[in-house]
Amino acid sequence: MKPILVTCVAVALFIAGAEIFLVLGVSGLVGKHLFLENLPDIVMVQKMIGGINQSTLLAIPLFIFAAELMARGSIAARLTGMVEAFIGHRRGGLGHTTTGACFAFGAVSGSAPATVAGLGKILYPRLIETGINRSFAVGLIVATAEISLLVPPSITLIIYGWLTGTSIIDLFAAGLAVGCLLAFCFSVYVHLRSLRDAPKLQEKADGEVRRNAVKAALLPLGMPIIILGGIYSGLFTTTEAAAVAALYALLVETLIIRALDWKGVAKVAESSALVTTTLFIILAVGSFASYLVTVAGVPAAIGAFIAGADISALQFLLMVNVVFLIAGMFMDPVSMQIVLVPVLAPVAVALGVDPVQFGIIVVLNVAIGTITPPFGLDLFVASSALRVPVTEIIAGIWPFLLVNLVVLALVTLFAPLSTFLPQLLH
C-alpha cells in the first residue's frame, strides 16, 4: 500500500505540471516518512549531495561548456563544410551531409540539443534551397542530432554509467558502434527518399575546395582525436578528457579561430551554468529517490515477480523498450534515466543481460524519446532555433522514428552489436 501511495503522489504532481525535481523530491520525502520514518531529515540532504559528489559527474558541466562554445563559435560550421565538400554533390548529398555533420559534431559535444541548435541554423536553409520540404528537412536535422546521445562523449551515457557503475569507457565504445549503425541506417533512408523526391544536386567540389575545407576543419577534428585517443590509450580519465575538451574548445574558438570574444565566452559560461544547475538539481534529488526505491525493495520485488513469472531476458528487454518508449513521450532524457534505470538495471543484470548492452538499449530509447511527440525535448529546441511549428516537425519525424525502432530491435535481439567493440578493446 505504501509504494502505491508514493506512486500516486508522484503521478499527481506530474499530471499537475510540476517540475521533475519536485515530482521526485516531494514523492521522495513522502516515501522517506513512510519507509524510513526514523531516518533524520538531514540524511536526505546528505544522500542528495553525496549522490552527485563524484568525480565522474564533473565531466558533464565541462562537456556542456565545450558543446556551447562549439555551437556558438565556428567549429560546427567548419565540420559541416568539410563533410559537404566531399559528399554534397551526390544523390541525397546534403541529407548525407546532415547525418555526417551531426555525427561529427556529436563526437565533440555529446549533446543533442547543442547539435540541433548549432548545426540546424547552418543546414536548414541549405536543405530548403535544394527543394526538400520543410518538415522533412527539420525532421532530418532533429533525428540525426540524436546520434549525439550515443557517440562519445555522450552525456547520457555518462549518467547511465554513474547510475549503474558500468564502465564509461566500455559504454563509449558500444555507443560509437551503435551510433555508426544508426547513422548508416539514416543514410540509407535519405538515399531512398532522394530517389523519390529528386532534390536539386549541388556541383561537385574541386580539389582546392576540398583541401581548404579539410584545412579549416583540422582543429575541430583534433577534438575527438584528443578525447577518444586520450581515453582509450589510458592517458586520462573521462573527467580529465572533458577538461581537455573544454580547454581545447576555448583556445580554438577564442585565440586561434577567434570566432568568439571574451564577452561571448561569458555568455556561453552563463548558459552552461544554467543548464548544469538544472541538471544537477535533478540528479541530486534523483539520487535520493533511487536510494529510497532500493530501500523499499522495489528492484527485489520486480526481480522476484519476474522469476516467478519465468520471463526470459529477451521478454524483459522487450518490456523495457515499451516502458521507455511510453515514458519518452512525456519525460525528459535525464528524468527517464533517474526514475527507471535504478529499478530496471538490477533486474536486467540478474537475468544475465550485459550491463553495456542494457545501457545502449536504455540510451537508444532515451534518444528516441527526445524526438517523440508530444513532448520530445529536441522537437521544441528545433522549433525555437529554426522557427518552425512543432506540428510541422512532427509531420517529418515519423519515418526517422521507424528507422530508430529498427535499430533498437537489432540492438535488443543481437547483443554483439553493442558488446563486440568494448570486448575488442579489452
CSV table of C-alpha atoms in Angstrom, one decimal:
chain,number,residue,atom,x,y,z
A,1,MET,CA,0.0,0.0,0.0
A,2,LYS,CA,2.9,2.4,0.8
A,3,PRO,CA,4.5,2.1,-2.6
A,4,ILE,CA,1.1,2.8,-4.2
A,5,LEU,CA,0.7,6.0,-2.2
A,6,VAL,CA,4.1,7.3,-3.1
A,7,THR,CA,3.4,6.5,-6.8
A,8,CYS,CA,0.1,8.3,-6.6
A,9,VAL,CA,1.8,11.4,-5.2
A,10,ALA,CA,4.4,11.4,-8.0
A,11,VAL,CA,1.8,10.8,-10.7
A,12,ALA,CA,-0.4,13.6,-9.3
A,13,LEU,CA,2.4,16.1,-9.3
A,14,PHE,CA,3.5,15.1,-12.8
A,15,ILE,CA,-0.1,15.5,-14.2
A,16,ALA,CA,-0.3,18.9,-12.4
A,17,GLY,CA,2.7,20.0,-14.4
A,18,ALA,CA,5.2,20.2,-11.5
A,19,GLU,CA,8.9,20.3,-12.4
A,20,ILE,CA,10.5,16.9,-12.4
A,21,PHE,CA,12.8,17.7,-9.4
A,22,LEU,CA,9.6,18.5,-7.4
A,23,VAL,CA,8.0,15.3,-8.6
A,24,LEU,CA,11.0,13.3,-7.4
A,25,GLY,CA,11.7,15.4,-4.3
A,26,VAL,CA,8.1,15.6,-2.8
A,27,SER,CA,7.4,11.9,-3.6
A,28,GLY,CA,10.8,11.0,-2.1
A,29,LEU,CA,10.0,13.0,1.1
A,30,VAL,CA,6.7,11.2,1.4
A,31,GLY,CA,8.4,7.9,0.8
A,32,LYS,CA,11.0,8.7,3.4
A,33,HIS,CA,8.4,9.3,6.1
A,34,LEU,CA,6.6,6.1,5.1
A,35,PHE,CA,9.5,3.7,4.8
A,36,LEU,CA,12.2,5.4,6.9
A,37,GLU,CA,10.3,7.4,9.4
A,38,ASN,CA,13.2,7.2,12.0
A,39,LEU,CA,15.7,8.5,9.4
A,40,PRO,CA,16.7,12.1,10.2
A,41,ASP,CA,15.9,14.6,7.6
A,42,ILE,CA,19.5,15.7,7.3
A,43,VAL,CA,20.3,12.2,5.9
A,44,MET,CA,18.1,13.0,2.9
A,45,VAL,CA,20.3,16.1,2.2
A,46,GLN,CA,23.4,14.0,2.7
A,47,LYS,CA,22.2,11.4,0.3
A,48,MET,CA,21.5,14.1,-2.3
A,49,ILE,CA,24.8,15.8,-2.0
A,50,GLY,CA,26.7,12.5,-1.7
A,51,GLY,CA,25.0,11.2,-4.8
A,52,ILE,CA,26.4,13.9,-7.0
A,53,ASN,CA,29.7,14.3,-5.2
A,54,GLN,CA,31.5,12.0,-7.7
A,55,SER,CA,34.4,12.9,-10.0
A,56,THR,CA,32.7,11.1,-12.9
A,57,LEU,CA,29.9,13.7,-12.9
A,58,LEU,CA,32.4,16.5,-13.2
A,59,ALA,CA,32.7,15.6,-16.8
A,60,ILE,CA,29.2,16.7,-17.5
A,61,PRO,CA,29.5,20.5,-16.9
A,62,LEU,CA,32.8,20.5,-18.8
A,63,PHE,CA,31.4,18.8,-21.8
A,64,ILE,CA,28.3,21.1,-21.7
A,65,PHE,CA,30.6,24.1,-21.7
A,66,ALA,CA,32.7,22.7,-24.6
A,67,ALA,CA,29.5,22.0,-26.6
A,68,GLU,CA,28.1,25.5,-26.0
A,69,LEU,CA,31.5,27.0,-27.2
A,70,MET,CA,31.5,25.0,-30.4
A,71,ALA,CA,27.8,25.6,-31.1
A,72,ARG,CA,28.2,29.4,-30.8
A,73,GLY,CA,31.6,29.5,-32.4
A,74,SER,CA,32.7,28.3,-35.8
A,75,ILE,CA,33.5,24.6,-35.2
A,76,ALA,CA,30.0,23.5,-36.2
A,77,ALA,CA,30.2,25.4,-39.5
A,78,ARG,CA,33.7,24.1,-40.3
A,79,LEU,CA,32.8,20.4,-39.7
A,80,THR,CA,29.7,20.8,-41.8
A,81,GLY,CA,31.7,22.5,-44.6
A,82,MET,CA,34.2,19.6,-44.7
A,83,VAL,CA,31.6,16.9,-44.9
A,84,GLU,CA,29.6,18.8,-47.6
A,85,ALA,CA,32.8,19.3,-49.7
A,86,PHE,CA,33.2,15.5,-50.1
A,87,ILE,CA,29.6,14.2,-50.4
A,88,GLY,CA,27.4,17.2,-51.0
A,89,HIS,CA,27.2,16.6,-54.8
A,90,ARG,CA,25.9,13.0,-54.5
A,91,ARG,CA,22.3,11.9,-54.7
A,92,GLY,CA,20.8,12.9,-51.4
A,93,GLY,CA,24.2,14.5,-50.7
A,94,LEU,CA,23.0,17.3,-48.4
A,95,GLY,CA,21.0,14.8,-46.4
A,96,HIS,CA,24.1,12.7,-46.0
A,97,THR,CA,26.0,15.8,-45.1
A,98,THR,CA,23.5,16.5,-42.3
A,99,THR,CA,23.9,12.9,-41.0
A,100,GLY,CA,27.7,13.1,-41.2
A,101,ALA,CA,27.9,16.6,-39.7
A,102,CYS,CA,25.6,15.6,-36.8
A,103,PHE,CA,27.7,12.5,-36.1
A,104,ALA,CA,31.0,14.6,-36.2
A,105,PHE,CA,29.6,17.4,-34.0
A,106,GLY,CA,28.1,14.8,-31.6
A,107,ALA,CA,31.6,13.3,-31.3
A,108,VAL,CA,32.9,16.6,-29.9
A,109,SER,CA,29.9,17.8,-28.0
A,110,GLY,CA,27.9,14.9,-26.5
A,111,SER,CA,24.7,17.0,-26.6
A,112,ALA,CA,21.7,16.5,-28.9
A,113,PRO,CA,20.2,20.0,-28.1
A,114,ALA,CA,23.5,21.7,-28.8
A,115,THR,CA,23.7,19.7,-32.1
A,116,VAL,CA,20.2,20.8,-33.1
A,117,ALA,CA,20.8,24.4,-32.3
A,118,GLY,CA,24.4,24.6,-33.6
A,119,LEU,CA,24.0,22.7,-36.9
A,120,GLY,CA,20.3,23.3,-37.5
A,121,LYS,CA,20.8,27.0,-38.3
A,122,ILE,CA,23.5,26.1,-40.8
A,123,LEU,CA,22.0,23.1,-42.5
A,124,TYR,CA,18.3,24.0,-42.6
A,125,PRO,CA,18.4,26.9,-45.1
A,126,ARG,CA,20.6,24.8,-47.4
A,127,LEU,CA,18.3,21.8,-47.3
A,128,ILE,CA,15.4,24.1,-48.2
A,129,GLU,CA,17.4,25.5,-51.2
A,130,THR,CA,17.7,22.0,-52.7
A,131,GLY,CA,14.0,21.7,-52.9
A,132,ILE,CA,13.5,19.5,-49.8
A,133,ASN,CA,10.2,20.3,-48.0
A,134,ARG,CA,10.4,21.9,-44.6
A,135,SER,CA,9.0,19.1,-42.5
A,136,PHE,CA,11.5,16.5,-43.9
A,137,ALA,CA,14.4,18.9,-43.5
A,138,VAL,CA,13.7,19.7,-39.9
A,139,GLY,CA,12.8,16.0,-39.2
A,140,LEU,CA,16.2,15.0,-40.6
A,141,ILE,CA,18.1,17.5,-38.5
A,142,VAL,CA,16.3,16.6,-35.3
A,143,ALA,CA,16.6,12.8,-35.9
A,144,THR,CA,20.3,12.8,-36.8
A,145,ALA,CA,21.1,15.1,-33.9
A,146,GLU,CA,20.2,12.3,-31.5
A,147,ILE,CA,23.3,10.4,-32.6
A,148,SER,CA,25.0,12.7,-30.2
A,149,LEU,CA,23.4,10.8,-27.3
A,150,LEU,CA,25.2,7.6,-28.4
A,151,VAL,CA,28.6,8.6,-29.7
A,152,PRO,CA,31.4,9.6,-27.2
A,153,PRO,CA,31.4,11.9,-25.2
A,154,SER,CA,27.7,11.3,-24.7
A,155,ILE,CA,26.4,13.0,-21.5
A,156,THR,CA,23.6,10.5,-21.4
A,157,LEU,CA,26.0,7.5,-21.3
A,158,ILE,CA,27.9,9.2,-18.5
A,159,ILE,CA,24.7,9.5,-16.5
A,160,TYR,CA,23.9,5.8,-17.1
A,161,GLY,CA,27.4,4.8,-16.1
A,162,TRP,CA,27.0,6.8,-12.9
A,163,LEU,CA,23.7,5.3,-12.0
A,164,THR,CA,24.8,1.7,-12.6
A,165,GLY,CA,28.5,1.7,-12.0
A,166,THR,CA,29.1,0.5,-15.6
A,167,SER,CA,32.5,1.4,-17.2
A,168,ILE,CA,32.0,4.6,-19.1
A,169,ILE,CA,34.9,3.7,-21.4
A,170,ASP,CA,33.0,0.5,-22.4
A,171,LEU,CA,29.8,2.4,-22.8
A,172,PHE,CA,31.6,4.9,-25.1
A,173,ALA,CA,32.9,2.1,-27.2
A,174,ALA,CA,29.5,0.5,-27.5
A,175,GLY,CA,27.8,3.8,-28.2
A,176,LEU,CA,30.3,4.5,-31.0
A,177,ALA,CA,29.5,1.2,-32.7
A,178,VAL,CA,25.7,1.6,-32.4
A,179,GLY,CA,25.9,5.3,-33.4
A,180,CYS,CA,27.7,4.3,-36.6
A,181,LEU,CA,24.9,1.8,-37.3
A,182,LEU,CA,22.2,4.4,-36.7
A,183,ALA,CA,24.0,6.9,-38.9
A,184,PHE,CA,24.2,4.3,-41.7
A,185,CYS,CA,20.5,3.4,-41.4
A,186,PHE,CA,19.6,7.1,-41.6
A,187,SER,CA,21.8,7.5,-44.7
A,188,VAL,CA,20.1,4.5,-46.4
A,189,TYR,CA,16.7,6.1,-45.8
A,190,VAL,CA,17.9,9.5,-47.0
A,191,HIS,CA,19.2,7.9,-50.2
A,192,LEU,CA,15.9,6.1,-50.8
A,193,ARG,CA,14.0,9.3,-50.2
A,194,SER,CA,16.2,11.2,-52.6
A,195,LEU,CA,15.4,8.7,-55.4
A,196,ARG,CA,11.8,9.5,-55.0
A,197,ASP,CA,12.0,13.3,-54.5
A,198,ALA,CA,15.0,14.0,-56.7
A,199,PRO,CA,16.2,17.2,-54.9
A,200,LYS,CA,18.5,19.6,-56.8
A,201,LEU,CA,22.1,18.3,-56.9
A,202,GLN,CA,25.0,20.5,-55.9
A,203,GLU,CA,28.1,21.0,-58.0
A,204,LYS,CA,31.0,18.7,-57.2
A,205,ALA,CA,33.6,20.5,-55.1
A,206,ASP,CA,37.0,20.6,-56.8
A,207,GLY,CA,40.3,19.6,-55.2
A,208,GLU,CA,41.1,23.0,-53.9
A,209,VAL,CA,37.8,23.5,-52.3
A,210,ARG,CA,38.1,20.1,-50.6
A,211,ARG,CA,41.6,20.9,-49.4
A,212,ASN,CA,40.5,24.2,-47.9
A,213,ALA,CA,37.6,22.5,-46.2
A,214,VAL,CA,39.8,19.9,-44.6
A,215,LYS,CA,42.3,22.6,-43.6
A,216,ALA,CA,39.5,24.6,-42.0
A,217,ALA,CA,38.3,21.5,-40.1
A,218,LEU,CA,41.6,20.3,-38.9
A,219,LEU,CA,41.4,22.0,-35.5
A,220,PRO,CA,37.8,20.9,-34.8
A,221,LEU,CA,38.7,17.3,-35.8
A,222,GLY,CA,41.5,17.4,-33.3
A,223,MET,CA,38.9,17.4,-30.5
A,224,PRO,CA,37.5,13.8,-31.0
A,225,ILE,CA,41.1,12.5,-31.6
A,226,ILE,CA,42.3,14.0,-28.3
A,227,ILE,CA,39.2,12.9,-26.4
A,228,LEU,CA,38.9,9.3,-27.7
A,229,GLY,CA,42.6,8.8,-28.1
A,230,GLY,CA,43.3,10.0,-24.6
A,231,ILE,CA,40.6,7.9,-23.0
A,232,TYR,CA,41.3,4.6,-24.8
A,233,SER,CA,45.1,5.0,-24.5
A,234,GLY,CA,44.7,5.4,-20.8
A,235,LEU,CA,46.3,8.8,-20.9
A,236,PHE,CA,43.5,10.4,-19.0
A,237,THR,CA,40.1,9.6,-17.5
A,238,THR,CA,36.7,10.6,-18.8
A,239,THR,CA,36.6,13.6,-16.5
A,240,GLU,CA,40.1,14.7,-17.5
A,241,ALA,CA,39.1,14.3,-21.1
A,242,ALA,CA,36.2,16.6,-20.5
A,243,ALA,CA,38.6,19.2,-19.0
A,244,VAL,CA,40.9,18.9,-22.0
A,245,ALA,CA,37.9,19.2,-24.4
A,246,ALA,CA,36.7,22.4,-22.7
A,247,LEU,CA,40.2,24.0,-22.7
A,248,TYR,CA,40.8,22.9,-26.3
A,249,ALA,CA,37.4,24.4,-27.5
A,250,LEU,CA,38.1,27.6,-25.5
A,251,LEU,CA,41.6,28.1,-27.0
A,252,VAL,CA,40.5,27.2,-30.6
A,253,GLU,CA,37.4,29.5,-30.6
A,254,THR,CA,39.0,32.5,-28.9
A,255,LEU,CA,42.7,32.6,-29.6
A,256,ILE,CA,43.2,30.6,-32.9
A,257,ILE,CA,40.0,30.9,-35.0
A,258,ARG,CA,38.8,33.9,-33.0
A,259,ALA,CA,35.1,33.2,-33.6
A,260,LEU,CA,34.3,34.2,-30.1
A,261,ASP,CA,35.4,37.2,-28.0
A,262,TRP,CA,35.5,37.1,-24.2
A,263,LYS,CA,32.0,38.6,-23.9
A,264,GLY,CA,30.8,35.7,-26.0
A,265,VAL,CA,32.6,33.3,-23.7
A,266,ALA,CA,31.0,34.9,-20.7
A,267,LYS,CA,27.6,34.3,-22.2
A,268,VAL,CA,28.5,30.7,-23.0
A,269,ALA,CA,29.6,30.2,-19.4
A,270,GLU,CA,26.3,31.7,-18.1
A,271,SER,CA,24.1,29.5,-20.3
A,272,SER,CA,26.3,26.4,-19.5
A,273,ALA,CA,25.9,27.2,-15.8
A,274,LEU,CA,22.2,27.4,-16.0
A,275,VAL,CA,22.0,24.0,-17.9
A,276,THR,CA,24.4,22.4,-15.4
A,277,THR,CA,22.5,23.7,-12.4
A,278,THR,CA,19.2,22.4,-13.7
A,279,LEU,CA,20.7,19.0,-14.5
A,280,PHE,CA,22.4,18.6,-11.2
A,281,ILE,CA,19.4,19.5,-9.1
A,282,ILE,CA,17.5,16.7,-10.9
A,283,LEU,CA,20.5,14.3,-10.4
A,284,ALA,CA,20.7,15.2,-6.7
A,285,VAL,CA,17.0,14.7,-6.0
A,286,GLY,CA,17.1,11.6,-8.1
A,287,SER,CA,19.9,10.0,-6.2
A,288,PHE,CA,17.8,10.1,-3.0
A,289,ALA,CA,14.8,8.8,-4.9
A,290,SER,CA,17.0,5.9,-6.2
A,291,TYR,CA,18.2,5.2,-2.6
A,292,LEU,CA,14.6,5.1,-1.4
A,293,VAL,CA,13.5,2.8,-4.2
A,294,THR,CA,16.3,0.4,-3.3
A,295,VAL,CA,15.5,0.5,0.5
A,296,ALA,CA,11.8,-0.1,-0.3
A,297,GLY,CA,12.8,-3.2,-2.1
A,298,VAL,CA,11.3,-2.3,-5.5
A,299,PRO,CA,14.0,-3.9,-7.6
A,300,ALA,CA,14.0,-7.0,-5.5
A,301,ALA,CA,10.2,-7.2,-5.7
A,302,ILE,CA,10.3,-6.9,-9.5
A,303,GLY,CA,13.0,-9.5,-9.7
A,304,ALA,CA,11.0,-11.9,-7.6
A,305,PHE,CA,7.9,-11.3,-9.8
A,306,ILE,CA,9.9,-11.9,-13.0
A,307,ALA,CA,11.5,-15.1,-11.5
A,308,GLY,CA,8.1,-16.3,-10.5
A,309,ALA,CA,6.6,-15.5,-13.9
A,310,ASP,CA,9.5,-17.2,-15.7
A,311,ILE,CA,10.2,-14.3,-18.0
A,312,SER,CA,13.2,-14.6,-20.3
A,313,ALA,CA,15.9,-11.9,-20.7
A,314,LEU,CA,14.6,-11.1,-24.2
A,315,GLN,CA,11.0,-10.8,-23.0
A,316,PHE,CA,12.2,-8.5,-20.2
A,317,LEU,CA,14.1,-6.3,-22.7
A,318,LEU,CA,11.0,-6.0,-24.9
A,319,MET,CA,9.1,-4.9,-21.8
A,320,VAL,CA,11.8,-2.3,-21.0
A,321,ASN,CA,11.6,-0.9,-24.5
A,322,VAL,CA,7.8,-0.5,-24.2
A,323,VAL,CA,8.2,1.2,-20.8
A,324,PHE,CA,10.9,3.6,-22.1
A,325,LEU,CA,9.1,4.4,-25.4
A,326,ILE,CA,5.9,5.4,-23.4
A,327,ALA,CA,7.9,7.3,-20.8
A,328,GLY,CA,9.8,9.1,-23.6
A,329,MET,CA,6.5,10.7,-24.8
A,330,PHE,CA,6.2,12.6,-21.6
A,331,MET,CA,9.6,12.8,-19.8
A,332,ASP,CA,12.9,14.5,-20.4
A,333,PRO,CA,16.0,12.3,-21.0
A,334,VAL,CA,17.6,12.7,-17.6
A,335,SER,CA,14.4,12.1,-15.7
A,336,MET,CA,13.7,8.9,-17.6
A,337,GLN,CA,17.1,7.5,-16.5
A,338,ILE,CA,16.8,8.7,-12.9
A,339,VAL,CA,13.4,7.2,-12.4
A,340,LEU,CA,13.7,3.9,-14.4
A,341,VAL,CA,17.3,2.8,-14.5
A,342,PRO,CA,17.8,2.1,-10.8
A,343,VAL,CA,14.7,0.0,-10.8
A,344,LEU,CA,15.3,-2.0,-14.1
A,345,ALA,CA,19.1,-2.3,-14.3
A,346,PRO,CA,19.5,-4.7,-11.3
A,347,VAL,CA,16.8,-6.9,-12.8
A,348,ALA,CA,18.5,-6.9,-16.2
A,349,VAL,CA,21.8,-8.0,-14.6
A,350,ALA,CA,20.0,-10.7,-12.6
A,351,LEU,CA,18.6,-12.1,-15.9
A,352,GLY,CA,22.1,-12.2,-17.4
A,353,VAL,CA,21.8,-9.1,-19.7
A,354,ASP,CA,25.2,-7.5,-20.3
A,355,PRO,CA,25.1,-4.1,-18.5
A,356,VAL,CA,26.7,-2.5,-21.5
A,357,GLN,CA,24.0,-3.8,-23.9
A,358,PHE,CA,21.3,-2.7,-21.4
A,359,GLY,CA,22.9,0.7,-21.3
A,360,ILE,CA,22.8,1.1,-25.0
A,361,ILE,CA,19.2,-0.1,-25.1
A,362,VAL,CA,18.3,2.5,-22.5
A,363,VAL,CA,20.2,5.4,-24.2
A,364,LEU,CA,18.8,4.5,-27.6
A,365,ASN,CA,15.3,4.6,-26.0
A,366,VAL,CA,16.1,7.9,-24.4
A,367,ALA,CA,17.3,9.2,-27.8
A,368,ILE,CA,14.0,8.1,-29.4
A,369,GLY,CA,12.2,9.9,-26.6
A,370,THR,CA,13.8,13.2,-27.4
A,371,ILE,CA,12.1,13.2,-30.8
A,372,THR,CA,8.8,11.5,-29.9
A,373,PRO,CA,5.6,13.6,-29.7
A,374,PRO,CA,4.0,15.1,-27.8
A,375,PHE,CA,6.8,16.4,-25.5
A,376,GLY,CA,10.1,15.3,-27.2
A,377,LEU,CA,12.7,17.8,-26.0
A,378,ASP,CA,14.5,18.3,-29.3
A,379,LEU,CA,11.2,19.0,-31.1
A,380,PHE,CA,10.9,22.1,-29.1
A,381,VAL,CA,14.6,23.0,-29.3
A,382,ALA,CA,14.3,22.8,-33.1
A,383,SER,CA,11.1,24.7,-33.2
A,384,SER,CA,12.7,27.6,-31.2
A,385,ALA,CA,16.0,27.6,-33.1
A,386,LEU,CA,14.6,27.2,-36.6
A,387,ARG,CA,11.3,28.9,-36.1
A,388,VAL,CA,9.3,26.0,-37.5
A,389,PRO,CA,6.0,25.0,-35.9
A,390,VAL,CA,6.2,21.8,-33.7
A,391,THR,CA,3.4,20.3,-35.7
A,392,GLU,CA,5.4,20.6,-38.9
A,393,ILE,CA,8.4,19.0,-37.3
A,394,ILE,CA,6.3,16.1,-36.0
A,395,ALA,CA,5.0,15.5,-39.5
A,396,GLY,CA,8.5,15.0,-40.8
A,397,ILE,CA,9.9,12.9,-37.9
A,398,TRP,CA,7.8,9.7,-38.3
A,399,PRO,CA,10.0,8.0,-40.9
A,400,PHE,CA,13.1,8.5,-38.7
A,401,LEU,CA,11.3,7.1,-35.7
A,402,LEU,CA,10.7,3.9,-37.7
A,403,VAL,CA,14.4,3.8,-38.6
A,404,ASN,CA,15.2,4.2,-34.9
A,405,LEU,CA,12.8,1.4,-33.9
A,406,VAL,CA,14.5,-0.9,-36.5
A,407,VAL,CA,18.0,-0.2,-34.9
A,408,LEU,CA,16.5,-0.6,-31.4
A,409,ALA,CA,15.1,-4.0,-32.4
A,410,LEU,CA,18.5,-5.1,-33.8
A,411,VAL,CA,20.4,-4.0,-30.7
A,412,THR,CA,17.8,-5.7,-28.5
A,413,LEU,CA,18.0,-9.0,-30.4
A,414,PHE,CA,21.7,-9.1,-31.1
A,415,ALA,CA,23.9,-8.3,-28.1
A,416,PRO,CA,27.2,-8.4,-30.0
A,417,LEU,CA,26.1,-5.2,-31.9
A,418,SER,CA,26.7,-3.3,-28.7
A,419,THR,CA,29.3,-5.5,-26.9
A,420,PHE,CA,31.8,-6.5,-29.6
A,421,LEU,CA,33.8,-3.3,-29.6
A,422,PRO,CA,34.2,-3.0,-25.8
A,423,GLN,CA,35.3,-6.7,-25.7
A,424,LEU,CA,37.7,-6.0,-28.6
A,425,LEU,CA,39.3,-3.2,-26.6
A,426,HIS,CA,39.9,-5.3,-23.5
